[in-house]
Short mmCIF file of C-alpha atoms in Angstrom, two decimals:
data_model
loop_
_atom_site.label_atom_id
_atom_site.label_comp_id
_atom_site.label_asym_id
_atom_site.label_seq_id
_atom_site.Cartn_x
_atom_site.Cartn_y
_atom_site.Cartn_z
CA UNK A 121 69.42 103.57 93.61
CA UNK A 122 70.60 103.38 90.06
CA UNK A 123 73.92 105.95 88.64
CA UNK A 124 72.49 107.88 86.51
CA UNK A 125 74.68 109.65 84.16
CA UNK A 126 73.05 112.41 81.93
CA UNK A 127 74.79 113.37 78.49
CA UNK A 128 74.23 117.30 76.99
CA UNK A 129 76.23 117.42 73.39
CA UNK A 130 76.39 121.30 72.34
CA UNK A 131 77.69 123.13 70.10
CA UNK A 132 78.40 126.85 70.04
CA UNK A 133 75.08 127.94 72.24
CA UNK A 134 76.46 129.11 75.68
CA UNK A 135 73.17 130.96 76.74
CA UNK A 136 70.79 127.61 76.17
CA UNK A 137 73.66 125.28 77.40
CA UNK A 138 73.78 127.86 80.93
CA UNK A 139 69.94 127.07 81.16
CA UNK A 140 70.11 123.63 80.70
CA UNK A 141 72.65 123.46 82.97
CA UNK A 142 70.80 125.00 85.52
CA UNK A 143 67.41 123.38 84.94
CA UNK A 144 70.00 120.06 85.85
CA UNK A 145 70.82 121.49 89.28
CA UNK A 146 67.41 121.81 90.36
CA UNK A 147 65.87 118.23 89.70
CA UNK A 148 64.37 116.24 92.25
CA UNK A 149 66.35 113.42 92.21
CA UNK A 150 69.78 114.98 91.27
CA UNK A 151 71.90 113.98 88.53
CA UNK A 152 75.14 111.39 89.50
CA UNK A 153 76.93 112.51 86.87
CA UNK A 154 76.55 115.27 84.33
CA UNK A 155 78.42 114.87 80.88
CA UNK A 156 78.88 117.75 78.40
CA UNK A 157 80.40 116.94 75.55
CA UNK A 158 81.99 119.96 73.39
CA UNK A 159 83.89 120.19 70.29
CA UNK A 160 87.38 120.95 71.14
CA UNK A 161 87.35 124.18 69.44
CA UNK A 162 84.58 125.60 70.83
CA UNK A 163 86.24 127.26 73.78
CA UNK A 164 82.91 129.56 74.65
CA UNK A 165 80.90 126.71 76.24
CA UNK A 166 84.56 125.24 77.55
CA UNK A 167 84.70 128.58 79.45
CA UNK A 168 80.60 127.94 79.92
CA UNK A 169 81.12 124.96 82.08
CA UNK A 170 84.11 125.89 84.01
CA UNK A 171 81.58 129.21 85.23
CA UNK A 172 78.45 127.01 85.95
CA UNK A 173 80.52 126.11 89.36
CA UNK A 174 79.03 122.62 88.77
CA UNK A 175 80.49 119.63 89.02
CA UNK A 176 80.67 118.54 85.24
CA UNK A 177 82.66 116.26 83.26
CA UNK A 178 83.81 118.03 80.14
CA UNK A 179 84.40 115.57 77.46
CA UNK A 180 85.80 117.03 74.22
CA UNK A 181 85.02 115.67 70.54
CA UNK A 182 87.00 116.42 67.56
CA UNK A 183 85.09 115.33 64.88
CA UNK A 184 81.86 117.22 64.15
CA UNK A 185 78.61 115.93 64.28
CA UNK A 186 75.67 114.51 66.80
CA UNK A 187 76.64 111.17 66.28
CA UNK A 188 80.37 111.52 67.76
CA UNK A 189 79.67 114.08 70.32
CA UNK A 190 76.25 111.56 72.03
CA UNK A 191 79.23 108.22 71.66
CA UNK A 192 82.10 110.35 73.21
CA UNK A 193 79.31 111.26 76.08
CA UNK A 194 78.46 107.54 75.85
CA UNK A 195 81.72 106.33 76.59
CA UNK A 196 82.98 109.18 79.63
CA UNK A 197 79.39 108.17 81.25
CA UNK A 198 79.74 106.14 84.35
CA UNK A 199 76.05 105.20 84.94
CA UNK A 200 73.71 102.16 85.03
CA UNK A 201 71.24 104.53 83.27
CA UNK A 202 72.70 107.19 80.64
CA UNK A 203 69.85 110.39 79.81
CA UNK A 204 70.24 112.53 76.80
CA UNK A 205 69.17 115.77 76.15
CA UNK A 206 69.62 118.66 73.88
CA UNK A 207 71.46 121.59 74.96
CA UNK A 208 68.44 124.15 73.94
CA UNK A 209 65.85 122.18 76.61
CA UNK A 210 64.78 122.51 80.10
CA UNK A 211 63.79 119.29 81.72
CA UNK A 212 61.05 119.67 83.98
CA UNK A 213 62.19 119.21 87.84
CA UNK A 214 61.02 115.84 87.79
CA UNK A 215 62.44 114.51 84.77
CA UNK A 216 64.77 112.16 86.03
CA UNK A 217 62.64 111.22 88.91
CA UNK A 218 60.59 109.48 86.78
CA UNK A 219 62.94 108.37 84.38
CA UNK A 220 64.33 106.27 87.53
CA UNK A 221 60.52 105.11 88.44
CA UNK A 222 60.57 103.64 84.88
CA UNK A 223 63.56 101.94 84.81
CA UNK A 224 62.67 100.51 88.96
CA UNK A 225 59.28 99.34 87.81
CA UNK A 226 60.34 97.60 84.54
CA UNK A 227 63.03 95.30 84.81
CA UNK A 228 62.57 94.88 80.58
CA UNK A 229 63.11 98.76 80.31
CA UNK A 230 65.78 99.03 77.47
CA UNK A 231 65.00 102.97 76.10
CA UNK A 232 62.50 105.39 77.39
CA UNK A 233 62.27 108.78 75.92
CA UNK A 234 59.21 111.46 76.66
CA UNK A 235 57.83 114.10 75.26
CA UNK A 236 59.60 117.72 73.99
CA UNK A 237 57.09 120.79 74.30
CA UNK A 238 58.46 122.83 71.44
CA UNK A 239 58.24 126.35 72.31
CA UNK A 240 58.19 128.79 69.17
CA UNK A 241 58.47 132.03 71.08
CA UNK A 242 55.11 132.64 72.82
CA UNK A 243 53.65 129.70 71.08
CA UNK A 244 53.79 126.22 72.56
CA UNK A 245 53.01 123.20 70.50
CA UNK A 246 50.02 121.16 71.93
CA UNK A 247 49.77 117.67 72.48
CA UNK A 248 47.50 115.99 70.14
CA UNK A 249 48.47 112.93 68.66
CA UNK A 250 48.88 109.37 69.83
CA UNK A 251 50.72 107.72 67.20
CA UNK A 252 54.04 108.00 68.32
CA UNK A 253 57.71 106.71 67.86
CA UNK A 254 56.13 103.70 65.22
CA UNK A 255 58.30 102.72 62.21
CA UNK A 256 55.31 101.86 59.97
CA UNK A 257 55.01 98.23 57.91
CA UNK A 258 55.77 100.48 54.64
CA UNK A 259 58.86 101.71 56.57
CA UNK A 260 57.51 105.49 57.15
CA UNK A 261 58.75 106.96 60.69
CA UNK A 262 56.01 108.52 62.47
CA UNK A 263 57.97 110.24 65.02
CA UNK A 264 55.44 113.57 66.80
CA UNK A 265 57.46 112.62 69.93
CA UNK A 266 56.88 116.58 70.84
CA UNK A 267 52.79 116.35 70.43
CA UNK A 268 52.29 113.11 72.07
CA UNK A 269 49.80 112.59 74.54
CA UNK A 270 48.12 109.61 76.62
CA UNK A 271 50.05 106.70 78.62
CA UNK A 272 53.35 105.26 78.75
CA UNK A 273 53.72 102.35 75.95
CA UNK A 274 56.11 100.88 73.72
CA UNK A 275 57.44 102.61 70.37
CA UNK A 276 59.74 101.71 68.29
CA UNK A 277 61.90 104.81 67.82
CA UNK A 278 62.92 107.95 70.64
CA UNK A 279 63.88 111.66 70.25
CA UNK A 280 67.26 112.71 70.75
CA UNK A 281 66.41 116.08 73.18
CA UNK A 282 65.16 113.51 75.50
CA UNK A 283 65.44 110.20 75.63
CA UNK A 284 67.41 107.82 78.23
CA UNK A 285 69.16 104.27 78.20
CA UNK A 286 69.71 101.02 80.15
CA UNK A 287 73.55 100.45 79.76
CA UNK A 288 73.08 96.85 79.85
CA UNK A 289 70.52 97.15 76.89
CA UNK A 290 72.93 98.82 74.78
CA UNK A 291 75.06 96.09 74.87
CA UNK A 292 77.98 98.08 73.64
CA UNK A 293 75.69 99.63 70.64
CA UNK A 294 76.53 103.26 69.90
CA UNK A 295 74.86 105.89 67.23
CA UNK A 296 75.73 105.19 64.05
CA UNK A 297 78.98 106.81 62.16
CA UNK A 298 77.94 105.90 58.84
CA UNK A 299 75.01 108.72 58.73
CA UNK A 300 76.09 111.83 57.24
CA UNK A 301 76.20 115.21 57.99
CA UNK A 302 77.93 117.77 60.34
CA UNK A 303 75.82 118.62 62.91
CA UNK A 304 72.34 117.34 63.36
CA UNK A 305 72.68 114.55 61.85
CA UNK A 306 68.72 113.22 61.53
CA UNK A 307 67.75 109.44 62.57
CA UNK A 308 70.28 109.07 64.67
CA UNK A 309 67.93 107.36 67.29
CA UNK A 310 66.53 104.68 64.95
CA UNK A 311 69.63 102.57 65.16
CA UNK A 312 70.84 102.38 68.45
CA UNK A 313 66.83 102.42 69.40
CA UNK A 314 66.76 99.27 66.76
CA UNK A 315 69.74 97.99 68.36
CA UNK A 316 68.13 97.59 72.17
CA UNK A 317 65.14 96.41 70.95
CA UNK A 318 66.78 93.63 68.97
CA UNK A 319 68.58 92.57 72.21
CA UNK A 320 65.62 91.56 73.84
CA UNK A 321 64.60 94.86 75.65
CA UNK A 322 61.44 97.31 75.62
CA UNK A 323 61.44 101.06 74.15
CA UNK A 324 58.92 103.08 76.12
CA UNK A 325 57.61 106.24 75.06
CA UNK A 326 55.72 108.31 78.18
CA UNK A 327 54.49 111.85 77.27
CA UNK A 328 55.03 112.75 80.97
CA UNK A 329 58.93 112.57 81.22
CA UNK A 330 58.82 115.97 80.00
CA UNK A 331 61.27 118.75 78.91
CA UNK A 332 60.58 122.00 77.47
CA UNK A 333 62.11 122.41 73.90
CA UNK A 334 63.50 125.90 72.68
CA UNK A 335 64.87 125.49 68.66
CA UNK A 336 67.85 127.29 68.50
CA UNK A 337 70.35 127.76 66.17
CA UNK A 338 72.19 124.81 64.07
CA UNK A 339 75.66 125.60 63.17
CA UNK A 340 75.86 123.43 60.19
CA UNK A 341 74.03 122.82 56.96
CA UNK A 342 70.89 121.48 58.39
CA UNK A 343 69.81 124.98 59.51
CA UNK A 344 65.86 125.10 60.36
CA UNK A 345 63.13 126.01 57.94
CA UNK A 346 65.55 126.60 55.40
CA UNK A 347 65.94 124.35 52.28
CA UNK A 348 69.72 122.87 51.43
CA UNK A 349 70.28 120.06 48.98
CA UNK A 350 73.42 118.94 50.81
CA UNK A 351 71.37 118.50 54.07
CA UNK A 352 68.37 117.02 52.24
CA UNK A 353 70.75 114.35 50.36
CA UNK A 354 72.38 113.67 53.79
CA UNK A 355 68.91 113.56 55.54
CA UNK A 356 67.07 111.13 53.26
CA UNK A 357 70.67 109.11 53.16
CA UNK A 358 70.27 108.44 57.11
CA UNK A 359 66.59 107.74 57.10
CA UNK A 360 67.17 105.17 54.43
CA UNK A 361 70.52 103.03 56.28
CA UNK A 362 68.46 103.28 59.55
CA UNK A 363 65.75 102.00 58.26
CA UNK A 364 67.27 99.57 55.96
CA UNK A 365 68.91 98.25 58.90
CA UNK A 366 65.58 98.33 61.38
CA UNK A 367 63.53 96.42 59.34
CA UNK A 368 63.17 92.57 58.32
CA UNK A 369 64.28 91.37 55.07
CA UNK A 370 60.67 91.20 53.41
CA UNK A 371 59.44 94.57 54.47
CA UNK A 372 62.78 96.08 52.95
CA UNK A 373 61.62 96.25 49.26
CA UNK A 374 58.36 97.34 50.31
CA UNK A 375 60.23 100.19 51.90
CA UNK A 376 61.96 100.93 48.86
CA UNK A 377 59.30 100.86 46.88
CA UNK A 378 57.23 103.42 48.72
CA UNK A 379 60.32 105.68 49.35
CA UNK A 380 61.62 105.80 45.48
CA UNK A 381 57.99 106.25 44.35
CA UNK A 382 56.01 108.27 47.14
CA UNK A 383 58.17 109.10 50.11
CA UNK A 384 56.71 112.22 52.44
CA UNK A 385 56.61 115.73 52.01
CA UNK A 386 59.91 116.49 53.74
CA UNK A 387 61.76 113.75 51.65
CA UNK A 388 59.64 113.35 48.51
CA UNK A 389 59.44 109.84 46.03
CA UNK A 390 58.96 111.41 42.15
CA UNK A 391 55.12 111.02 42.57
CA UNK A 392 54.60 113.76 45.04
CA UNK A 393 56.68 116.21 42.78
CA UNK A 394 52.97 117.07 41.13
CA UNK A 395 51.57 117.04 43.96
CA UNK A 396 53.50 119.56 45.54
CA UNK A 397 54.19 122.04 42.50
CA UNK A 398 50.58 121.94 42.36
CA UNK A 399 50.32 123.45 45.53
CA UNK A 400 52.97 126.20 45.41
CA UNK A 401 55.26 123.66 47.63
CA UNK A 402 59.00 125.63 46.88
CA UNK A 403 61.95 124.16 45.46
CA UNK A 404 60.23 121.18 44.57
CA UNK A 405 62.36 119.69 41.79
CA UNK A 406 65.59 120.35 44.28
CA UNK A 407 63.26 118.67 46.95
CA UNK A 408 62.88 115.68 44.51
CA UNK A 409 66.87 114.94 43.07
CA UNK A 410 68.16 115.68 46.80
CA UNK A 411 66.05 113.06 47.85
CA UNK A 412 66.22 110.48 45.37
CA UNK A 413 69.98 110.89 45.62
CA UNK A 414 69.93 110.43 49.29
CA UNK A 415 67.87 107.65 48.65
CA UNK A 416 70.56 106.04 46.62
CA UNK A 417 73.38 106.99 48.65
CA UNK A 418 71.32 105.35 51.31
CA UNK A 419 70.83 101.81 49.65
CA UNK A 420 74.78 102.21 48.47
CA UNK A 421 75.67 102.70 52.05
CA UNK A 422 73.51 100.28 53.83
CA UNK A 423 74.59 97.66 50.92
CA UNK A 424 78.38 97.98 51.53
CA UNK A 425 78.10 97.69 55.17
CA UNK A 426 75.15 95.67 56.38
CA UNK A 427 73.53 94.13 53.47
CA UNK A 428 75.55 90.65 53.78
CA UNK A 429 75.30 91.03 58.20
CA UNK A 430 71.21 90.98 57.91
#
């Protein structure tokens, strides 16, 4: 049997880390090694772990941020197999049961992630779409990793609340510490997902390694369903270097092309800014300069750091 190590990055939420911690304790196939990773301030879900009565490994982080916190848990894990989930999730009892079938059954098995079923109080999010995890020729993510349904198959991008690794695919790879941001830290998974695949392994997506998802609270500028042009510049910044970086050289200025001009909805190009004031879409024109100057910071970035490497 493989050593599976699983990583749980938190920050500040003590009652959803307790529940994920105890969701842990009760898989099937239990958990070799269980890595929370904490900022070293936040002495509340220190004291958390310490009263789960649990054998954990506490690693502490001082540098804010997703990205530092999931390499920190990278580098205390132990296993031949290293899971990742969010601290506001419940896998389901056989979640790592299967994530071990996986890897057993496909000896090409770099990444495998599954689905999150978002859970908006009493609402859960159905399953309904099959396009999932596919960086798109234009460069557009299509990620509905939490609505997925059919069988297992091969994506190009994972979910951070719940995806798992090879060690020997990552190759040494780690998340990237040139996206910005504080917490959150959005697209962190196209890179290091980018990053296997380019070594010669296979990203899986299967809608049945499952874990229920429970938003809570961000403790940073990215807060949900509200609108900040710091987080949008720093959002549309990552998106851009990790996808700069995941594509070949001749899809790259179709990329660009497509972002400057159209973009989506969440990070729009200057011809959706009609679009959307036409539709009563708010703060559009903050939408629009938060974007494009993510986008720029984005090419800037990627530019001065990868550019001559590709």
């Amino acid at each position: 049997m493989p050593v599976i190590s699983v990583i749980v990055p938190t920050f500040r939420r003590v009652p959803e880390l307790a529940r994920c911690l105890a969701a842990l304790g009760g898989q099937g196939r239990p958990a070799d090694q269980i890595v929370v990773v904490c900022r070293d301030t936040d002495t509340d879900s220190h004291a958390a772990v310490a009263a789960s009565g649990k054998a954990i490994d506490l690693a502490l982080v001082g540098t804010g941020g997703q990205v530092a916190a999931m390499n920190t848990g990278l580098d205390a894990a132990r296993g031949e197999i290293v899971a990742i989930i969010d601290d506001d999730t419940i896998p389901s009892p056989d979640w790592l049961e299967r994530i071990e079938r996986h890897y057993a059954n496909d000896a090409r098995l770099g990444g495998l992630g599954g689905r999150d079923v978002v859970h908006h109080g009493e609402r859960v999010v159905p399953a309904s779409e099959a396009k999932v995890g596919i960086i798109e020729l234009h460069g557009r993510i299509i990620g509905n990793h939490h609505i997925g349904l059919g069988a297992a198959r091969e994506v190009h991008v994972l979910k951070g609340a719940n995806l798992s690794f090879r060690v020997a695919a990552l190759a040494g790879a780690r998340f990237d510490s040139r996206l910005l941001g504080a917490g959150a830290q959005v697209c962190n998974e196209v890179g290091i997902c980018a990053a296997v695949r380019r070594n010669g392994w296979r990203v899986v997506y299967d809608p049945a390694v499952v874990v229920d998802h429970f938003p809570a609270v961000r403790h940073d500028e990215d807060a949900r369903n509200t609108f900040s042009p710091v987080a949008q510049h720093n959002a549309t910044h990552n998106e851009t270097l990790a996808v700069l970086d995941a594509l070949p050289a001749w899809r790259r200025p179709l990329f660009l092309a497509w972002a400057f001009a159209l973009g989506t909805r969440a990070s729009p190009g200057l011809l959706q800014a009609p679009r959307l004031a036409a539709q009563g879409a708010p703060n559009v024109a903050a939408r629009v300069r938060a974007s494009l100057s993510g986008r720029c910071a984005g090419v800037k970035t990627w530019w001065r750091t990868s550019a001559g490497k590709k």
